[in-house]
CSV table of C-alpha atoms and ligand atoms in Angstrom, one decimal:
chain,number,residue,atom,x,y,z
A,62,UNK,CA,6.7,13.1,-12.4
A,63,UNK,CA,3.2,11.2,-12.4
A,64,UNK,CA,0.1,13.1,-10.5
A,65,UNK,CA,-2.8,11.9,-8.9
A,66,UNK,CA,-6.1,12.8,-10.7
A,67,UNK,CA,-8.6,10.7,-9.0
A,68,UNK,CA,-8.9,8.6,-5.3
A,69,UNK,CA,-11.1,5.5,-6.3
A,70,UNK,CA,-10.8,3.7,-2.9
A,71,UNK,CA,-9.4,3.2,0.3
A,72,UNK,CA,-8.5,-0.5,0.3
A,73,UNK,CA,-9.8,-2.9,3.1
A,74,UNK,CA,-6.4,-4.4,3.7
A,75,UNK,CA,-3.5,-2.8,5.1
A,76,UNK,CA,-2.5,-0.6,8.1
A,77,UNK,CA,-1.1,2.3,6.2
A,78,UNK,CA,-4.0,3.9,4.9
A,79,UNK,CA,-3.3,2.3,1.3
A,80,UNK,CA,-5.9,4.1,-1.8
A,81,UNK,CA,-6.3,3.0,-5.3
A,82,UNK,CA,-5.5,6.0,-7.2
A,83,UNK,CA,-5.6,7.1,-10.7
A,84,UNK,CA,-2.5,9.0,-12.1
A,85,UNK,CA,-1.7,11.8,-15.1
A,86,UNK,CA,-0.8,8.3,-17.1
A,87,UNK,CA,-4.2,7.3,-16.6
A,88,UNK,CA,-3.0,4.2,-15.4
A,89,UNK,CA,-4.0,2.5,-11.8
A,90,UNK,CA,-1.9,2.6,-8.7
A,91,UNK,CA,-2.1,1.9,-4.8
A,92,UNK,CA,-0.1,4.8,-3.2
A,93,UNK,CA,1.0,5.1,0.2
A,94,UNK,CA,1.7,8.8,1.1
A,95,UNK,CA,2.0,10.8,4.9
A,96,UNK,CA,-1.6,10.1,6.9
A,97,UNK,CA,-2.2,9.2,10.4
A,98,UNK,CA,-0.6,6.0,10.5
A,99,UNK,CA,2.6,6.6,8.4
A,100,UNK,CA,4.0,9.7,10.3
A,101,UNK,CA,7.0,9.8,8.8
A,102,UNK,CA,8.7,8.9,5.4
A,103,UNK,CA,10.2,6.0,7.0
A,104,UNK,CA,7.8,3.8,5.2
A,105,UNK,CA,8.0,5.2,1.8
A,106,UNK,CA,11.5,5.1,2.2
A,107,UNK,CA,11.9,1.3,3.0
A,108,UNK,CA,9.1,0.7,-0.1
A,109,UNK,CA,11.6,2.4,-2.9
A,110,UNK,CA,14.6,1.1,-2.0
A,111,UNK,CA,12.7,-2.0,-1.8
A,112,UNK,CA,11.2,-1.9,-4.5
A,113,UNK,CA,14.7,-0.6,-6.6
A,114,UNK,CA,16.5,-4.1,-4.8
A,115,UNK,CA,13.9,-6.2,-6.2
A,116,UNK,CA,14.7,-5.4,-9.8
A,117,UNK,CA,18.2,-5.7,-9.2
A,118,UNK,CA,18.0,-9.1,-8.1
A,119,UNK,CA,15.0,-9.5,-10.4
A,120,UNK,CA,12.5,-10.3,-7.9
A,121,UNK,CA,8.6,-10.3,-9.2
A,122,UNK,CA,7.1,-7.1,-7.9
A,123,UNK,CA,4.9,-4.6,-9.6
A,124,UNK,CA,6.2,-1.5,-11.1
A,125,UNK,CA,6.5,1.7,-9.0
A,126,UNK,CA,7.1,5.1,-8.9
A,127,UNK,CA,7.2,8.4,-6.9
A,128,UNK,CA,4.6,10.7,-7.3
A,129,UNK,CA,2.7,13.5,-6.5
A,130,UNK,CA,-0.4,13.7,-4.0
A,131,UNK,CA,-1.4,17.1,-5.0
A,132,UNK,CA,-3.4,19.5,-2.0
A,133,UNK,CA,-6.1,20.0,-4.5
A,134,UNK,CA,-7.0,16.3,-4.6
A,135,UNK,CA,-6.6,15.5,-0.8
A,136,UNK,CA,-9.9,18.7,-0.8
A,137,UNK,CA,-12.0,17.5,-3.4
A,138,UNK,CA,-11.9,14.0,-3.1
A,139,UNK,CA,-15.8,13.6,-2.5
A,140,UNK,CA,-15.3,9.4,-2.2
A,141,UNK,CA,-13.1,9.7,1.0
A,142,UNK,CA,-12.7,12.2,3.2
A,143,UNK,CA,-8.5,12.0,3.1
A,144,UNK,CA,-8.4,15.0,5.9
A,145,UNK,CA,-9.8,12.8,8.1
A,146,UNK,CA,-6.8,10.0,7.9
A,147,UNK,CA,-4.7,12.7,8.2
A,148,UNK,CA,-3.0,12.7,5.0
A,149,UNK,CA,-0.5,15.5,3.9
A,150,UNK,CA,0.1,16.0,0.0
A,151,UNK,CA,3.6,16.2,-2.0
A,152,UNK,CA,5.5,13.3,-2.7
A,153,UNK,CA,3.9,9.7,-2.2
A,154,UNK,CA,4.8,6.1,-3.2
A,155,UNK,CA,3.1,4.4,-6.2
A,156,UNK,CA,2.8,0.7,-6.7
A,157,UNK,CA,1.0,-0.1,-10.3
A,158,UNK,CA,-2.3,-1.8,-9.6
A,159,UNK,CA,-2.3,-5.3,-10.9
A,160,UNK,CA,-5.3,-7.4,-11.2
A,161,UNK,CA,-5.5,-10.4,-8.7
A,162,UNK,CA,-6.2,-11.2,-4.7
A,163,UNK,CA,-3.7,-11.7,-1.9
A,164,UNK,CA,-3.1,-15.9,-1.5
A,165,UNK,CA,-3.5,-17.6,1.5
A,166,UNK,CA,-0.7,-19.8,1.3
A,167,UNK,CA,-1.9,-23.8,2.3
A,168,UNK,CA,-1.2,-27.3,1.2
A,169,UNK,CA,-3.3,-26.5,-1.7
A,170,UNK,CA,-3.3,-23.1,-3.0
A,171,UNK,CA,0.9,-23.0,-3.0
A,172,UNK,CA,-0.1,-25.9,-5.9
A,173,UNK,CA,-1.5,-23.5,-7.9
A,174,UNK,CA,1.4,-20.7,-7.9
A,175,UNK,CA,2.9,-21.1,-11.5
A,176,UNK,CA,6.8,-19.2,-10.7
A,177,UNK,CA,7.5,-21.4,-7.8
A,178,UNK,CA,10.9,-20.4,-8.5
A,179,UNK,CA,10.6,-17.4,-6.9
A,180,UNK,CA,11.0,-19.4,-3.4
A,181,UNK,CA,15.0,-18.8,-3.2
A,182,UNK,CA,14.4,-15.2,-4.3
A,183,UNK,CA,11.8,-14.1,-2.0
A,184,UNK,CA,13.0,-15.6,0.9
A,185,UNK,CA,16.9,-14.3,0.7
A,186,UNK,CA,15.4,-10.7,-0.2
A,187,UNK,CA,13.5,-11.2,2.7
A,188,UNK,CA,16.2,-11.9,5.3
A,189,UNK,CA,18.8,-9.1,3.4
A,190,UNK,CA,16.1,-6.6,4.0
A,191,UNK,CA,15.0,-8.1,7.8
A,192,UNK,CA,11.5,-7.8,6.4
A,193,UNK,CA,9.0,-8.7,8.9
A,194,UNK,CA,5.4,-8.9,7.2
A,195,UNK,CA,5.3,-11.5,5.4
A,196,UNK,CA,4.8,-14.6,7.7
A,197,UNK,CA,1.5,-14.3,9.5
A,198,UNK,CA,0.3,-11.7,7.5
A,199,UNK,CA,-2.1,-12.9,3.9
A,200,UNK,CA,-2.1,-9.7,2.6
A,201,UNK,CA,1.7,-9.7,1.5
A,202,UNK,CA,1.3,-12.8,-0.7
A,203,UNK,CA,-0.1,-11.6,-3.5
A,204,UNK,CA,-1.4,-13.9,-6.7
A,205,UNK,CA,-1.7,-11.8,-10.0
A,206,UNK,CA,-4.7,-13.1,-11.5
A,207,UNK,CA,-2.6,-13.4,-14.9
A,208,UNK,CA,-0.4,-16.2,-15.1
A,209,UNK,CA,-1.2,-17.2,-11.6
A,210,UNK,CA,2.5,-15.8,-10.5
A,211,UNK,CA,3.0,-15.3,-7.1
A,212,UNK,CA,4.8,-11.5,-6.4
A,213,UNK,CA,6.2,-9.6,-3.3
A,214,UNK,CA,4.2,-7.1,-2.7
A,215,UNK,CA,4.5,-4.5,0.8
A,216,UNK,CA,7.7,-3.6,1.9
A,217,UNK,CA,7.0,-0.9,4.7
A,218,UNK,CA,8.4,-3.4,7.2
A,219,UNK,CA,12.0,-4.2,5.8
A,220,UNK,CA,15.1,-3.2,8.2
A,221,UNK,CA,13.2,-5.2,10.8
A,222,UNK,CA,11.4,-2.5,13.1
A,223,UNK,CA,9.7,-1.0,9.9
A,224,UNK,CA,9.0,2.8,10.2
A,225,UNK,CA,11.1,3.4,13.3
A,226,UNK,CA,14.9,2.2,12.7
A,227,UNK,CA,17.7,4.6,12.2
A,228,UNK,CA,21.4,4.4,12.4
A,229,UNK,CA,21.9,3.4,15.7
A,230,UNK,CA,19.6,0.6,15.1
A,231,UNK,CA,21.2,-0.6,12.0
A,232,UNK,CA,24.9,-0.6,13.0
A,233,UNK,CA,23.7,-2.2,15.8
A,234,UNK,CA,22.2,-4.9,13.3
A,235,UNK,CA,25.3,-4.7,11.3
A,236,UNK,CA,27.4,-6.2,14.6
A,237,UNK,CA,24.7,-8.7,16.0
A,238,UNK,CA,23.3,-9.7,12.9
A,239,UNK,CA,19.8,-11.4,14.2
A,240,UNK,CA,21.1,-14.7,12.2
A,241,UNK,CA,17.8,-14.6,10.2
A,242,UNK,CA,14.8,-13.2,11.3
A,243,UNK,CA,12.4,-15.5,12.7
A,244,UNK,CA,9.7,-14.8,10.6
A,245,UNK,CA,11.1,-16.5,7.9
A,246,UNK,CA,11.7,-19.7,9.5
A,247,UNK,CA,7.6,-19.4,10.0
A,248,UNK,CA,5.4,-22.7,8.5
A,249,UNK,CA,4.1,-20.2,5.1
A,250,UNK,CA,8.1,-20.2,4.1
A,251,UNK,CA,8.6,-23.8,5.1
A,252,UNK,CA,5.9,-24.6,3.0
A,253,UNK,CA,7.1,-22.9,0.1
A,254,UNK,CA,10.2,-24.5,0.1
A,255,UNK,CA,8.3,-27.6,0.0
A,256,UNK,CA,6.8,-27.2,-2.6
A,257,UNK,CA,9.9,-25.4,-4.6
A,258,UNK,CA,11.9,-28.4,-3.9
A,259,UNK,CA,9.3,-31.1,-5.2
A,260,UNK,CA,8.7,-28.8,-8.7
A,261,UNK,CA,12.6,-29.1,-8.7
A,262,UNK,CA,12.8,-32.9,-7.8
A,263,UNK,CA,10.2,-33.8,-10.4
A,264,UNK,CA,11.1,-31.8,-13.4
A,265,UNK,CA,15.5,-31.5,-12.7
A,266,UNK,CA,16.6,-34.5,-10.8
A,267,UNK,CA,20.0,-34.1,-12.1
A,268,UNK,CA,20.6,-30.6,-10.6
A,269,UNK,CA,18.6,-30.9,-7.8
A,270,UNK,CA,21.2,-33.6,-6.5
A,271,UNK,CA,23.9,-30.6,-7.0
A,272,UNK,CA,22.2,-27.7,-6.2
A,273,UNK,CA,20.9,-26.2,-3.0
A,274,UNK,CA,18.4,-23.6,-2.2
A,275,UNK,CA,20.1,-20.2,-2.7
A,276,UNK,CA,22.6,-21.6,-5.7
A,277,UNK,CA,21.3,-19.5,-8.9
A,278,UNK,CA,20.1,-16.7,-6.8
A,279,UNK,CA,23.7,-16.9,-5.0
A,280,UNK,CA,25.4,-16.9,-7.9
A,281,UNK,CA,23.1,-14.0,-9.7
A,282,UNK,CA,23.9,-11.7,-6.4
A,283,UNK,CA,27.1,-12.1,-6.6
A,284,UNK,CA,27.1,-9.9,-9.8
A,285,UNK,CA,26.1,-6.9,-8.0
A,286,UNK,CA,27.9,-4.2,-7.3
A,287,UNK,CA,28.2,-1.5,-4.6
A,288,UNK,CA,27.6,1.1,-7.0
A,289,UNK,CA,24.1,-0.8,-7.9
A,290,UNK,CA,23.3,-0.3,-4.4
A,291,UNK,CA,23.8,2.5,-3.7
A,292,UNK,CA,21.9,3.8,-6.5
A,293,UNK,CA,18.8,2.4,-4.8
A,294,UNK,CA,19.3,5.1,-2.5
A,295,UNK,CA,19.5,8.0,-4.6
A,296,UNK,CA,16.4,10.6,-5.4
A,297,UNK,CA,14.5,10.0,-2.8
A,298,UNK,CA,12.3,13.0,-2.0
A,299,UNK,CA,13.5,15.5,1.1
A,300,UNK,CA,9.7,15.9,2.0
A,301,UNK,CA,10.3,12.3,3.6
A,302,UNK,CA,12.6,13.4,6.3
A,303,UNK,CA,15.1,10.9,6.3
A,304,UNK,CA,18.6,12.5,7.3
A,305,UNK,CA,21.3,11.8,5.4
A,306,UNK,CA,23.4,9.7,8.0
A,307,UNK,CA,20.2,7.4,8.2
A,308,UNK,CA,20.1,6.7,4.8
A,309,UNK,CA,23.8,6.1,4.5
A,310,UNK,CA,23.4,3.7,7.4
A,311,UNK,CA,20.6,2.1,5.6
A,312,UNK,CA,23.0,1.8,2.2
A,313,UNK,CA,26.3,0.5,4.5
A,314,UNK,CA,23.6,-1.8,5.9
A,315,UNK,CA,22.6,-3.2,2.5
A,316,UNK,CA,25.8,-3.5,1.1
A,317,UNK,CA,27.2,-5.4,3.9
A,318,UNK,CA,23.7,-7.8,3.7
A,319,UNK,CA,24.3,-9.0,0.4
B,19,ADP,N1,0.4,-3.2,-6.9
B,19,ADP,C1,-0.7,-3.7,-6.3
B,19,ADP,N2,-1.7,-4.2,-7.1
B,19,ADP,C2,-2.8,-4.7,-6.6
B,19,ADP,N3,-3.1,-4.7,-5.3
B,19,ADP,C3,-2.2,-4.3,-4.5
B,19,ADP,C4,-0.9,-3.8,-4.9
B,19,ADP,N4,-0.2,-3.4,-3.8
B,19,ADP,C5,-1.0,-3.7,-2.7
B,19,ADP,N5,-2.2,-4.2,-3.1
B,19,ADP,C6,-3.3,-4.6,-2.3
B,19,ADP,O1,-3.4,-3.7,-1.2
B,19,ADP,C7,-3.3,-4.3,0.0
B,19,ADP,C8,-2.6,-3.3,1.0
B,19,ADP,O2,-1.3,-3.0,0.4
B,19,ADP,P1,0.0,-3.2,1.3
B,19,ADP,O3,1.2,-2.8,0.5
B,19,ADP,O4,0.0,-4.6,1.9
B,19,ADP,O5,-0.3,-2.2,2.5
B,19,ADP,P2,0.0,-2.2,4.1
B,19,ADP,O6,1.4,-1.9,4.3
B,19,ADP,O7,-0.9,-1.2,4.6
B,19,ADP,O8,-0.3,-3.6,4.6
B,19,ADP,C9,-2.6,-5.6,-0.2
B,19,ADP,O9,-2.8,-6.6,0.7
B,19,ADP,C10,-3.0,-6.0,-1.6
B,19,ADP,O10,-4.2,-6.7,-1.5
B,20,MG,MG1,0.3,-5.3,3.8
């Protein structure tokens, strides 16, 4: 399992205490571990299994991992005091760094995103996961520098109260579905679409007339199976806390999503 060797910074955006880490594969991370805002595993939770859907619907997100925050490093980290923010070592979530800026997304920057195609993708992981952070919030658009691709980055907020749901919460979900969470009918998504459909117009006019939004993404989840699910569930450290019938719920939950 990847270490941590070095803490190189806290970063300036984000409310869980997110650092730009060195691991044992000398390559660059952002981790999100146990600190003063992320009580519980709740969040790291949500990120994996996040992160695990994404690359079974083949999403763009970076690479990640669970690692290790080792005690040693939380002491001797002479950059940041991570005592003070509270944060506990053992098992944290590791997203691999990528080069490039979070997008405001406006009438002229969404001109510039090269996989506009990601539109259907991003917005129906979006509403299967109930994740709330994206609208209203720059920092969860992210632009890779290389190849100008647009990619889903921050998934603490998925299951649509972020660190606090549970079982009760989620069957409750499962019954009253909220039809789509509001955030995505928000203008950033709208705007999106906009664009996704005029790319589409332009260079497909034949399918466009047949197709709508969700059709090859549709089609693609229909290929999944329960079993891929539920492996998106499996592994993920005790240290986190989450009880067993939560993350069942949370796997039921899925499964009936998609
Ligand atoms: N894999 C990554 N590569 C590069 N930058 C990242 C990566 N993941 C997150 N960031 C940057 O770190 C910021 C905070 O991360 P984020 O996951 O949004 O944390 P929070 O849940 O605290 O908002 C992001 O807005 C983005 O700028
Ligand atoms: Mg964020």
């Amino acid at each position: 399992m990847l270490k941590v060797t070095v803490i190189n910074e806290i970063m300036k955006v984000g409310s869980t205490i997110p650092l730009r880490v060195t691991c044992s594969d000398f390559k660059q991370y952002i981790l999100k571990g146990i600190n003063k805002n992320v009580p519980t595993g709740k969040a790291l939770f949500n990120e994996v299994v996040a992160s695990r859907f994404a690359k079974l619907i083949g999403l763009d997100t970076p690479n990640t991992a669970i690692g290790i925050l080792p005690e040693s490093i939380i002491t001797s980290s002479d950059i940041i005091n991570l005592k003070k923010y509270g944060f506990k070592s053992g098992p944290c979530f590791l997203s691999e760094y990528l080069e490039g800026t979070s997008l405001r997304i406006n009438p002229v920057t969404v001109k510039y995103i090269s996989n506009i195609d990601i539109v259907p993708k991003l917005i129906l992981f979006d509403v299967i996961l109930m994740n709330t952070d994206r609208e209203g919030n720059d920092g969860n658009w992210f632009h890779v520098k290389k190849g100008h691709k647009l990619i889903a980055i921050d998934h603490t907020n998925i299951f649509r109260i972020a660190q606090i749901w549970d079982k009760n919460t989620l069957e409750q979900d499962e019954v009253i579905p909220p039809k789509i969470v509001d955030e995505i009918k928000g203008p950033t998504y709208r705007l999106l679409v906009q664009e996704y459909e005029k790319k589409l117009k332009k260079n497909q006019h034949h399918l466009y007339q047949h197709q709508h939004l969700f059709s090859g993404i549709g089609r693609k989840i229909e290929t999944i199976t329960d079993d891929q699910i539920q492996n998106c569930f499996i592994n993920i450290p005790q240290e986190w806390g989450i009880s067993d019938e939560d993350s069942e719920a949370a796997a039921k939950f899925l499964k009936c999503q998609y």
